[in-house]
Every structure is written in structure tokens, then in C-alpha cells.
């Protein structure tokens, strides 16, 4: 079955540590890729998206993600996390409809 | 521009009842999608509507249904509620079909007792 996999269920980091959250998908063909974030008590909001072009995309709040077509991956990165990045992060893939991964909860310790 | 609104924000129902949730998309957005969010399961796609037509449907039983009106507002209905239907139901709107960025509402928290 076509799916979106996020490898880490819960990640705990200290402030200033680097972050990489994995996302793999099993869809063939052309896809659009997204990372969404849900801060505690808030709506889901878009961090970044990839439709085409440069496979390294930059989003809000210093986040970036790299699309590697051969690996069916779209990993999210941030060089130095802050306490305010504590949230749940969702990878999503759109081909005919939008499918989300199960989410990764990030806790940043001050 | 006002965001996506969902009503009600919280609902408590008992098993066997039915429920209707409402979503008003961002003005000008014609596509509305619905998701069920539960801990550990992430967001499960329910269905997508565009111009009053259901465009896609996820793997949910027929107890879950929806519709979209000419003003793009959408409703989803769940009949014969089960305990496992307790979840946060999210609505998202986009300008066109889901290849575009989706904007999410705050959700309706449904508790089935």
C-alpha cells in the first residue's frame, strides 16, 4: 500500500543541537511534498513544500528539507533548534490526494 | 483574510448517535479536505471535495460521509458512532485540488462515550 513513513516517533534534543527528521514515501511518479508543524494548542501550519526545481527547499523558522528522488525521501533539517521548536512535525505527500505520516514529536530541552 | 473555521470545536456524543461537523474554508478556496487525527495514527485522510463533488475518499466505512455546498462550505457526517470514532477532525482548504498548499482549521474534538 502507498504510505508515508516517519522514522522517529519522539525526538528529544537540547537547544542548539542539530535536527534531522526522516520521511520516506512509497508513491511512484510525480509527487508534491510537504512538512507541516503543529505547535502545542495550535493548528497545523505549513513549514515548507516541494513541487519541482531545486530539491533543497527552505521554509519558515530556519527549517529546510531535501528531496532525494532515488531514495523516496524528504528529510527535514534545522542546524540549531530552539526551545520554541517543540512541536509535532508531519510529513505529507500529495499525488492524487494528501497523505500524512504518523508524525514526530520533537521536544527541545532548554 | 479569515482562516478556516470549524464548528463546533468540541462535541460529546454517545455510541449509536450521529454527528455533523461543519467547515468554512478560506474565502476563494474551492477545495476542502477532511482528516481524522488520533494519537499515534497521525492524520488519516477521509475525503476531499471540490466544486461540490467528492474527488477522493480515504479508507473509512460508509458511516463517514460528507458534502460540499455551492459556497464551498463543507459538512461531514458520522452515523452510528463508535467509541473508536473519538478523535480530532480536521478540515483543510486549498485554492484548487490538493496539489496546492492546504490551510488547516483548528479542528473539532469529538468524544464518543
Coordinates of C-alpha atoms in Angstrom, one line a residue:
Chain A
X1 CA 0.0 0.0 0.0
X2 CA 1.2 3.5 -0.7
X3 CA 2.3 5.2 2.5
X4 CA 4.3 7.9 4.2
X5 CA 6.8 6.8 6.9
X6 CA 8.3 9.0 9.6
X7 CA 11.0 7.1 11.3
X8 CA 11.1 8.7 14.6
X9 CA 8.1 8.8 16.9
X10 CA 9.7 11.1 19.6
X11 CA 12.9 13.1 19.4
X12 CA 14.4 14.9 22.4
X13 CA 17.2 17.4 21.8
X14 CA 18.9 20.1 23.7
X15 CA 18.8 23.7 22.5
X16 CA 21.4 24.4 19.7
X17 CA 21.5 20.8 18.7
X18 CA 21.0 19.9 15.0
X19 CA 17.8 18.3 13.9
X20 CA 17.0 15.8 11.1
X21 CA 13.6 14.2 10.9
X22 CA 13.2 11.4 8.4
X23 CA 10.4 11.0 5.9
X24 CA 10.0 8.3 3.3
X25 CA 7.2 7.6 0.9
X26 CA 6.2 4.7 -1.3
X27 CA 4.4 6.5 -4.1
X28 CA 5.8 6.3 -7.7
X29 CA 5.7 9.1 -10.2
X30 CA 5.5 12.8 -9.6
X31 CA 4.6 13.9 -6.1
X32 CA 4.4 17.1 -4.2
X33 CA 5.9 17.0 -0.7
X34 CA 5.2 19.0 2.4
X35 CA 6.2 19.4 6.0
X36 CA 3.7 20.7 8.5
X37 CA 4.1 21.6 12.1
X38 CA 1.6 21.6 15.0
X39 CA 2.7 23.6 18.0
X40 CA 1.0 22.8 21.3
X41 CA -2.6 24.0 21.2
X42 CA -2.3 25.4 17.7
X43 CA -3.4 24.5 14.2
X44 CA -1.3 22.6 11.7
X45 CA 0.7 25.0 9.6
X46 CA 3.0 24.7 6.6
X47 CA 6.7 24.7 7.2
X48 CA 7.8 24.1 3.7
X49 CA 6.8 22.5 0.4
X50 CA 8.4 21.0 -2.7
X51 CA 6.7 20.9 -6.1
X52 CA 9.6 20.9 -8.5
X53 CA 13.0 22.5 -9.2
X54 CA 15.8 22.8 -6.6
X55 CA 15.5 19.7 -4.4
X56 CA 16.7 21.7 -1.3
X57 CA 13.9 23.8 -0.1
X58 CA 13.9 26.4 2.6
X59 CA 11.0 27.1 4.8
X60 CA 10.0 29.2 7.7
X61 CA 11.9 29.5 11.0
X62 CA 15.2 28.2 9.6
X63 CA 13.9 24.8 8.5
X64 CA 14.9 23.2 5.3
X65 CA 14.3 19.9 3.6
X66 CA 16.0 17.9 0.9
X67 CA 14.1 15.8 -1.7
X68 CA 16.1 12.8 -2.8
X69 CA 14.1 11.1 -5.6
X70 CA 16.2 8.0 -5.7
X71 CA 15.6 7.4 -2.0
X72 CA 11.9 8.5 -2.0
X73 CA 12.9 10.7 0.9
X74 CA 12.1 14.2 2.1
X75 CA 14.0 14.8 5.3
X76 CA 13.6 17.9 7.4
X77 CA 16.6 19.6 8.9
X78 CA 17.5 22.6 11.1
X79 CA 21.0 23.4 12.1
X80 CA 20.3 24.7 15.6
X81 CA 16.9 24.0 17.3
X82 CA 15.3 26.3 19.9
X83 CA 13.0 25.6 22.8
X84 CA 10.2 27.1 20.7
X85 CA 10.6 24.4 18.1
X86 CA 9.0 21.9 20.5
X87 CA 6.0 20.7 18.4
X88 CA 4.8 17.8 16.4
X89 CA 6.0 17.5 12.8
X90 CA 4.2 15.9 10.0
X91 CA 5.5 14.9 6.6
X92 CA 2.8 14.8 3.8
X93 CA 2.9 13.6 0.2
X94 CA 0.4 14.5 -2.4
X95 CA -0.2 12.6 -5.6
X96 CA -3.9 12.2 -6.1
X97 CA -4.7 13.1 -2.5
X98 CA -2.8 14.3 0.5
X99 CA -1.4 11.5 2.8
X100 CA 0.4 12.3 6.1
X101 CA 2.9 10.4 8.1
X102 CA 2.2 9.5 11.7
X103 CA 4.1 12.5 13.0
X104 CA 7.3 13.0 15.0
X105 CA 7.1 14.7 18.4
X106 CA 10.0 17.0 19.0
X107 CA 10.9 18.1 22.5
X108 CA 13.7 20.7 22.9
X109 CA 15.1 21.0 26.3
X110 CA 16.2 24.5 27.4
Chain B
X1 CA -8.2 37.1 5.3
X2 CA -10.1 34.9 7.8
X3 CA -8.7 31.4 8.2
X4 CA -10.5 28.0 8.0
X5 CA -13.2 27.8 10.7
X6 CA -14.7 24.7 12.1
X7 CA -17.8 24.3 14.3
X8 CA -18.4 23.1 16.8
X9 CA -15.0 23.0 18.5
X10 CA -15.9 20.3 20.9
X11 CA -18.6 17.6 20.9
X12 CA -19.5 14.8 23.2
X13 CA -21.8 12.1 21.9
X14 CA -22.8 8.6 22.9
X15 CA -22.4 5.4 20.9
X16 CA -25.0 4.9 18.2
X17 CA -25.7 8.6 17.8
X18 CA -24.8 10.6 14.7
X19 CA -22.9 13.8 14.4
X20 CA -22.5 16.6 11.8
X21 CA -19.4 18.8 11.7
X22 CA -19.0 22.0 9.7
X23 CA -16.2 23.6 7.9
X24 CA -15.9 27.0 6.3
X25 CA -12.9 27.4 4.0
X26 CA -10.8 30.4 3.4
X27 CA -12.7 32.8 1.0
X28 CA -11.9 31.9 -2.5
X29 CA -10.8 28.3 -1.7
X30 CA -12.8 25.7 -3.6
X31 CA -11.2 22.5 -2.3
X32 CA -12.0 21.1 1.2
X33 CA -10.4 18.0 2.7
X34 CA -11.2 16.2 5.9
X35 CA -8.9 14.3 8.2
X36 CA -9.2 12.3 11.3
X37 CA -6.3 12.8 13.8
X38 CA -5.7 10.3 16.6
X39 CA -2.6 9.9 18.8
X40 CA -0.1 7.6 17.2
X41 CA -2.1 7.4 13.9
X42 CA -1.3 10.9 12.6
X43 CA -3.8 12.3 10.1
X44 CA -5.9 9.8 8.2
X45 CA -7.5 11.2 5.0
X46 CA -11.3 11.0 5.0
X47 CA -12.3 12.7 1.8
X48 CA -11.8 15.7 -0.5
X49 CA -14.4 17.9 -2.1
X50 CA -14.0 20.3 -5.0
X51 CA -16.8 22.3 -6.5
X52 CA -19.4 20.3 -4.6
X53 CA -18.1 16.9 -5.9
X54 CA -16.3 14.3 -3.9
X55 CA -13.0 14.0 -5.6
X56 CA -11.2 11.4 -3.4
X57 CA -12.1 9.2 -0.5
X58 CA -10.0 7.5 2.1
X59 CA -10.4 4.1 3.6
X60 CA -13.2 4.8 6.1
X61 CA -16.5 2.9 6.4
X62 CA -19.7 4.3 4.8
X63 CA -20.7 5.7 8.2
X64 CA -18.5 8.6 7.3
X65 CA -19.9 10.9 4.7
X66 CA -19.6 14.5 3.6
X67 CA -20.8 17.1 1.2
X68 CA -19.9 20.5 -0.1
X69 CA -22.2 23.4 -0.8
X70 CA -22.1 25.9 -3.6
X71 CA -20.4 28.4 -1.3
X72 CA -17.6 25.8 -0.7
X73 CA -18.6 25.2 2.9
X74 CA -18.5 21.6 3.8
X75 CA -20.0 19.3 6.3
X76 CA -19.1 15.8 7.3
X77 CA -21.4 13.3 9.0
X78 CA -20.7 10.3 11.1
X79 CA -23.6 8.0 11.7
X80 CA -23.9 5.2 14.3
X81 CA -21.0 6.5 16.3
X82 CA -18.5 4.0 17.8
X83 CA -16.0 4.6 20.7
X84 CA -13.2 4.4 18.2
X85 CA -14.5 7.5 16.3
X86 CA -13.3 9.7 19.2
X87 CA -10.7 11.9 17.5
X88 CA -9.8 15.4 16.3
X89 CA -11.4 16.0 13.0
X90 CA -9.6 18.5 10.9
X91 CA -10.7 20.4 7.8
X92 CA -8.3 21.9 5.3
X93 CA -8.9 24.1 2.4
X94 CA -6.9 25.0 -0.7
X95 CA -7.4 27.1 -3.7
X96 CA -7.8 24.2 -6.1
X97 CA -7.1 20.5 -5.8
X98 CA -4.7 19.2 -3.1
X99 CA -1.6 19.8 -5.2
X100 CA -1.7 23.2 -3.6
X101 CA -0.9 24.1 0.0
X102 CA -3.6 23.2 2.4
X103 CA -4.6 25.5 5.2
X104 CA -6.0 23.8 8.3
X105 CA -8.7 24.7 10.7
X106 CA -8.5 24.2 14.5
X107 CA -10.4 21.0 14.4
X108 CA -13.5 19.6 16.1
X109 CA -12.7 17.4 19.1
X110 CA -15.3 14.6 19.1
X111 CA -15.6 12.4 22.2
X112 CA -17.8 9.3 22.0
X113 CA -18.9 7.8 25.3

